[in-house]
Amino acid sequence: MTKIRRLLVAANRPGRGSGFIAANVLDLLLARGHSVVTTVRSQQKAQGIKNAHPNVSKEKLDFAIVEDIARPDAFDEAVISDPPFDAVIHTASPFHFNVTDTKKELLDPAVIGTTGILKAIKKSAPTVKRVVITSSFAAIFDQSKSTGKTYSEADWNPVTEAQALENPMNGYRASKTFAERAAWDFVENEKPNFTLATCNPPLVLGPIVHYLNSLDTLNTSNQRIRNLMTGAAKEECPPTGSFFFVDVRDIALSHVLAAEKEEAAGKRFFIVADKFSNKQIAEIIGEKFPQLRDRLPTGDALKPGDFPAAGTPDFDNRRSVEVLGLKYRSLEESVVDTVKSLQAVEGN
């Protein structure tokens, strides 16, 4: 499946949240010579992406307006193309914790957004042979097993709908789990022309896209790096929370390879580079950017950001290495490149 004539990237906001991944996927697809249509919420968003790629023709980069990804028919028109699509990469998903109705605002949109695009492809885009969906480590992680467990693609989050309604974090994890399960169930039950692959990243770090012109729209994961380098976390290094990371350029490449490679069909991929802590991030910034040292937490102020004494889970990423051929970037490379990209936006 190495020759992809035309590919649809379904995203909500390139630059933010899952759009952070989508923007890197888009750049990588264009660099590899693919012809791409990407969904955007408005013509204004399309113009911003177009301006960032001034030398790319309409034949190589075009747009489809999808105002609300959670509508059941949201992608009915977007999947229709001339020439037709060979593959679809679906990175769009609702992601926010400011909810009053978890089912209505998180669970239903995630599942409807995923199954909606699959139904549209089956109905109106029979040439599509591969669909790649951005899932999450949240769909793998069992919060009752935070130590002494090695996670891989074989694991599923056992969260129930009742647990999902308890708090927004549970709701988010459940939304990713239910949406991915719905995708696999769709393929099994509906027997479409396409095969499915999912990419399940943990926390995503890495340099911001070059057309993000404000730190106000910074993806949540990178905010910890911003807060360390600006002095916002000087008094106390924040707890790490999730101890696995991947660089955005590696998770983006995993999506592209999962679309290109025949052997990726029917597989989940746990896309994880390594363990990390916020303490390590602070130490890397201090070592590589001496001018920022006086803004960083030191001594006892670093302790909250260290690994917990009880330990952390382990990971098995062999499938992504063996099937996709990924070579992961280190935490140091990811942090250094992220700091440089944030400095460029800030004008430091």
Coordinates of C-alpha atoms in Angstrom, one line a residue:
M1 CA 0.0 0.0 0.0
T2 CA 3.0 2.3 -0.5
K3 CA 1.4 4.2 -3.4
I4 CA -1.4 6.3 -2.0
R5 CA -3.0 8.5 -4.6
R6 CA -5.1 10.6 -2.3
L7 CA -5.5 10.7 1.4
L8 CA -8.0 12.3 3.8
V9 CA -6.8 13.6 7.2
A10 CA -9.8 14.1 9.5
A11 CA -8.8 16.6 12.2
N12 CA -10.5 19.1 14.5
R13 CA -8.0 21.9 15.1
P14 CA -4.5 21.6 13.6
G15 CA -2.2 22.9 16.2
R16 CA -4.1 22.0 19.3
G17 CA -4.9 18.7 21.1
S18 CA -5.3 16.0 18.6
G19 CA -4.8 18.7 16.0
F20 CA -1.2 18.9 17.2
I21 CA -0.8 15.3 15.9
A22 CA -2.8 16.1 12.8
A23 CA -0.6 19.1 11.8
N24 CA 2.5 16.9 12.0
V25 CA 0.8 14.1 10.1
L26 CA -0.2 16.6 7.4
D27 CA 3.4 18.0 7.1
L28 CA 4.8 14.5 6.9
L29 CA 2.4 13.3 4.2
L30 CA 3.2 16.3 2.1
A31 CA 6.9 15.8 2.5
R32 CA 6.5 12.2 1.4
G33 CA 4.7 13.3 -1.8
H34 CA 1.1 12.3 -0.9
S35 CA -1.9 14.1 -2.2
V36 CA -3.9 15.2 0.9
V37 CA -7.3 16.6 1.8
T38 CA -7.6 17.7 5.4
T39 CA -10.8 18.6 7.2
V40 CA -11.1 22.0 8.9
R41 CA -13.9 23.7 10.8
S42 CA -13.9 26.8 8.7
Q43 CA -12.5 28.5 5.6
Q44 CA -10.4 30.7 7.9
K45 CA -8.7 27.6 9.3
A46 CA -8.1 26.3 5.8
Q47 CA -6.5 29.6 4.8
G48 CA -4.1 29.5 7.8
I49 CA -2.9 26.0 6.8
K50 CA -2.7 27.1 3.1
N51 CA -0.6 30.1 4.1
A52 CA 1.8 27.8 5.9
H53 CA 2.3 25.7 2.8
P54 CA 2.6 28.5 0.1
N55 CA 4.4 26.2 -2.4
V56 CA 2.0 23.3 -2.3
S57 CA -0.5 23.1 -5.1
K58 CA -4.3 22.5 -4.7
E59 CA -3.8 19.1 -6.2
K60 CA -1.5 18.2 -3.3
L61 CA -3.3 20.0 -0.5
D62 CA -7.0 20.7 -0.4
F63 CA -9.7 21.1 2.3
A64 CA -13.1 19.9 3.3
I65 CA -15.2 21.9 5.8
V66 CA -16.5 19.8 8.7
E67 CA -17.9 22.2 11.3
D68 CA -18.9 19.6 13.9
I69 CA -17.1 16.2 14.0
A70 CA -19.6 14.8 16.5
R71 CA -22.6 15.0 14.1
P72 CA -23.5 11.5 12.8
D73 CA -23.4 12.7 9.1
A74 CA -20.4 15.1 9.6
F75 CA -18.1 13.3 7.1
D76 CA -20.7 12.2 4.5
E77 CA -19.5 14.8 2.0
A78 CA -15.9 15.0 3.1
V79 CA -15.1 11.4 2.1
I80 CA -16.2 12.0 -1.5
S81 CA -13.3 13.0 -3.7
D82 CA -12.2 13.1 -7.3
P83 CA -9.7 11.5 -7.6
P84 CA -11.1 9.1 -4.9
F85 CA -9.4 8.4 -1.6
D86 CA -7.2 5.4 -0.9
A87 CA -6.7 6.0 2.8
V88 CA -8.1 8.0 5.7
I89 CA -6.3 9.1 8.8
H90 CA -8.8 10.0 11.5
T91 CA -7.2 12.1 14.3
A92 CA -10.2 14.1 15.4
S93 CA -11.7 13.6 18.9
P94 CA -13.3 15.8 21.5
F95 CA -10.8 16.4 24.3
H96 CA -11.7 18.7 27.2
F97 CA -12.4 18.2 30.9
N98 CA -14.8 21.2 31.3
V99 CA -18.0 19.1 31.0
T100 CA -21.3 19.1 32.8
D101 CA -22.7 16.1 31.0
T102 CA -20.0 13.4 30.5
K103 CA -22.1 11.2 28.3
K104 CA -23.4 14.0 26.1
E105 CA -20.2 16.0 25.9
L106 CA -17.5 13.3 25.9
L107 CA -18.7 9.7 25.4
D108 CA -21.3 10.2 22.6
P109 CA -19.2 12.6 20.5
A110 CA -16.2 10.3 20.6
V111 CA -18.1 7.2 19.6
I112 CA -20.3 9.0 17.0
G113 CA -17.3 10.9 15.5
T114 CA -15.5 7.6 15.0
T115 CA -18.4 5.4 13.8
G116 CA -19.7 8.3 11.7
I117 CA -16.7 8.5 9.5
L118 CA -16.4 4.7 9.2
K119 CA -20.1 4.6 8.0
A120 CA -19.5 7.4 5.6
I121 CA -16.4 5.7 4.1
K122 CA -18.3 2.4 3.7
K123 CA -21.2 4.1 2.1
S124 CA -19.5 6.7 -0.2
A125 CA -15.8 5.9 -0.5
P126 CA -15.4 2.3 -1.6
T127 CA -11.9 2.9 -2.9
V128 CA -10.6 3.5 0.7
K129 CA -8.4 0.5 1.6
R130 CA -7.0 1.6 5.0
V131 CA -8.3 3.7 7.8
V132 CA -5.9 4.8 10.6
I133 CA -7.4 6.1 13.8
T134 CA -5.7 8.0 16.6
S135 CA -6.7 6.2 19.8
S136 CA -4.8 6.6 23.1
F137 CA -2.9 4.9 25.9
A138 CA -6.1 5.8 27.8
A139 CA -7.8 2.9 25.9
I140 CA -5.0 0.6 27.2
F141 CA -4.4 1.7 30.7
D142 CA -6.1 0.0 33.7
Q143 CA -6.0 2.5 36.6
S144 CA -6.1 -0.3 39.1
K145 CA -2.7 -1.5 37.8
S146 CA -0.4 1.5 38.0
T147 CA 2.6 -0.5 39.1
G148 CA 4.0 -4.0 38.4
K149 CA 2.3 -4.2 35.0
T150 CA 3.8 -4.2 31.5
Y151 CA 1.3 -2.6 29.0
S152 CA 1.0 -3.5 25.4
E153 CA -1.5 -3.5 22.6
A154 CA -3.1 -6.7 24.1
D155 CA -4.4 -4.6 27.0
W156 CA -7.7 -2.8 27.2
N157 CA -9.0 -0.3 29.7
P158 CA -11.8 -2.1 31.6
V159 CA -13.7 1.2 32.4
T160 CA -17.5 0.9 32.5
E161 CA -20.0 3.6 31.5
A162 CA -20.9 3.9 35.2
Q163 CA -17.3 4.6 36.1
A164 CA -17.1 7.0 33.1
L165 CA -19.7 9.2 34.7
E166 CA -17.9 9.5 38.0
N167 CA -15.5 12.3 36.9
P168 CA -14.2 14.0 33.7
M169 CA -10.9 12.1 33.7
N170 CA -12.7 8.7 33.8
G171 CA -15.0 10.2 31.1
Y172 CA -12.0 11.1 28.9
R173 CA -10.4 7.6 29.3
A174 CA -13.8 5.9 28.6
S175 CA -14.4 8.1 25.5
K176 CA -11.1 6.9 24.0
T177 CA -11.8 3.3 25.0
F178 CA -15.4 3.2 23.8
A179 CA -14.6 4.9 20.5
E180 CA -11.7 2.5 19.7
R181 CA -13.8 -0.5 20.6
A182 CA -16.6 0.8 18.4
A183 CA -14.2 1.1 15.4
W184 CA -13.0 -2.5 15.8
D185 CA -16.6 -3.7 16.2
F186 CA -17.6 -1.8 13.1
V187 CA -15.0 -3.5 11.0
E188 CA -15.8 -6.9 12.4
N189 CA -19.6 -6.6 12.0
E190 CA -19.9 -4.5 8.8
K191 CA -17.1 -6.1 6.8
P192 CA -16.2 -2.9 4.9
N193 CA -13.7 -2.7 2.0
F194 CA -11.1 -1.2 4.2
T195 CA -8.8 -2.5 6.9
L196 CA -8.2 -0.7 10.2
A197 CA -5.2 0.2 12.3
T198 CA -5.1 2.3 15.5
C199 CA -2.2 4.3 17.0
N200 CA -2.3 4.6 20.8
P201 CA 0.0 7.2 22.2
P202 CA 0.6 8.2 25.8
L203 CA 1.6 11.8 26.6
V204 CA 2.7 13.6 23.4
L205 CA 5.7 16.0 23.6
G206 CA 7.6 17.7 20.9
P207 CA 8.1 20.9 18.9
I208 CA 5.0 22.9 18.1
V209 CA 3.9 23.3 14.5
H210 CA 5.5 26.3 12.7
Y211 CA 2.1 28.0 12.0
L212 CA 1.1 28.1 15.7
N213 CA 1.6 31.7 16.5
S214 CA 0.5 31.8 20.1
L215 CA 1.2 29.8 23.2
D216 CA -2.4 30.2 24.2
T217 CA -3.2 27.3 21.8
L218 CA -0.5 25.1 23.1
N219 CA -1.4 21.4 23.4
T220 CA -1.9 20.3 27.0
S221 CA 1.1 17.9 27.1
N222 CA 3.6 20.6 26.2
Q223 CA 2.3 23.1 28.7
R224 CA 4.5 21.4 31.4
I225 CA 7.6 22.3 29.4
R226 CA 6.3 25.9 28.9
N227 CA 5.6 26.2 32.7
L228 CA 9.1 25.0 33.6
M229 CA 11.0 27.2 31.2
T230 CA 9.0 30.3 32.0
G231 CA 9.4 30.0 35.8
A232 CA 5.7 29.2 36.4
A233 CA 6.7 25.9 38.1
K234 CA 9.8 27.3 39.9
E235 CA 8.4 26.9 43.5
E236 CA 7.3 23.3 42.9
C237 CA 7.8 20.9 40.0
P238 CA 4.4 19.6 39.1
P239 CA 3.6 15.9 39.5
T240 CA 4.2 14.0 36.3
G241 CA 0.9 12.1 36.2
S242 CA 1.4 9.8 33.2
F243 CA 5.0 8.4 33.0
F244 CA 5.1 7.4 29.4
F245 CA 5.8 9.8 26.5
V246 CA 6.3 9.9 22.7
D247 CA 7.5 12.7 20.5
V248 CA 4.8 14.1 18.2
R249 CA 7.0 13.5 15.1
D250 CA 7.2 9.8 16.0
I251 CA 3.4 9.5 16.6
A252 CA 2.8 11.3 13.3
L253 CA 5.1 9.0 11.5
S254 CA 3.4 6.0 13.0
H255 CA 0.1 7.1 11.5
V256 CA 1.7 7.6 8.0
L257 CA 3.4 4.2 8.2
A258 CA 0.2 2.5 9.4
A259 CA -1.5 3.9 6.3
E260 CA 1.3 2.9 3.9
K261 CA 2.2 -0.6 5.1
E262 CA 0.2 -3.6 4.2
E263 CA 1.3 -5.5 7.3
A264 CA -0.3 -2.8 9.6
A265 CA -3.8 -4.0 8.7
G266 CA -5.9 -5.1 11.6
K267 CA -3.4 -4.0 14.3
R268 CA -3.3 -1.7 17.3
F269 CA 0.1 0.0 17.9
F270 CA 1.2 1.3 21.3
I271 CA 3.3 4.2 20.3
V272 CA 5.5 4.9 23.3
A273 CA 9.2 6.0 23.4
D274 CA 10.1 5.7 27.1
K275 CA 9.3 6.5 30.7
F276 CA 9.9 10.1 31.8
S277 CA 9.3 12.5 34.7
N278 CA 8.8 16.2 35.0
K279 CA 12.0 16.3 37.1
Q280 CA 13.9 14.9 34.1
I281 CA 12.5 17.6 31.9
A282 CA 13.6 20.3 34.3
E283 CA 17.1 18.8 34.5
I284 CA 17.3 18.6 30.7
I285 CA 16.2 22.3 30.3
G286 CA 18.8 23.3 33.0
E287 CA 21.6 21.5 31.3
K288 CA 20.9 22.5 27.7
F289 CA 19.6 26.0 28.3
P290 CA 21.8 27.6 31.0
Q291 CA 20.1 30.9 30.5
L292 CA 16.8 29.4 31.9
R293 CA 18.3 27.8 35.0
D294 CA 17.1 30.6 37.4
R295 CA 13.5 29.9 36.3
L296 CA 13.6 26.2 37.1
P297 CA 12.8 24.3 40.4
T298 CA 15.8 22.9 42.2
G299 CA 16.5 20.8 45.3
D300 CA 13.3 19.9 47.2
A301 CA 11.2 21.8 44.7
L302 CA 12.0 19.0 42.2
K303 CA 10.8 16.1 44.3
P304 CA 7.0 16.3 43.4
G305 CA 8.0 15.8 39.8
D306 CA 10.1 12.7 40.4
F307 CA 9.1 9.1 39.8
P308 CA 7.0 7.7 42.7
A309 CA 8.7 5.5 45.3
A310 CA 6.2 2.8 44.6
G311 CA 7.3 2.6 41.0
T312 CA 5.6 2.9 37.6
P313 CA 4.2 0.5 35.0
D314 CA 6.4 -0.8 32.2
F315 CA 5.7 -0.9 28.4
D316 CA 6.2 -3.1 25.4
N317 CA 6.5 -1.2 22.1
R318 CA 8.0 -4.0 20.1
R319 CA 5.1 -4.2 17.6
S320 CA 5.6 -0.6 16.6
V321 CA 9.3 -1.2 16.1
E322 CA 9.0 -4.5 14.3
V323 CA 6.0 -3.8 12.1
L324 CA 6.2 -0.1 11.5
G325 CA 10.0 0.2 11.8
L326 CA 9.8 3.1 14.2
K327 CA 13.0 4.5 15.8
Y328 CA 12.0 6.6 18.7
R329 CA 13.4 10.0 19.7
S330 CA 14.8 10.4 23.2
L331 CA 13.4 12.6 25.9
E332 CA 16.3 14.9 25.6
E333 CA 15.8 15.4 21.9
S334 CA 12.1 16.0 22.3
V335 CA 12.5 18.5 25.2
V336 CA 15.4 20.4 23.5
D337 CA 13.5 20.8 20.2
T338 CA 10.3 21.7 22.1
V339 CA 12.0 24.5 24.1
K340 CA 13.5 25.9 20.9
S341 CA 10.2 25.9 19.2
L342 CA 8.5 27.6 22.1
Q343 CA 11.3 30.2 22.3
A344 CA 10.7 31.0 18.6
V345 CA 7.0 31.7 19.2
E346 CA 7.7 33.7 22.4
G347 CA 10.4 35.7 20.6
N348 CA 12.9 34.9 23.4

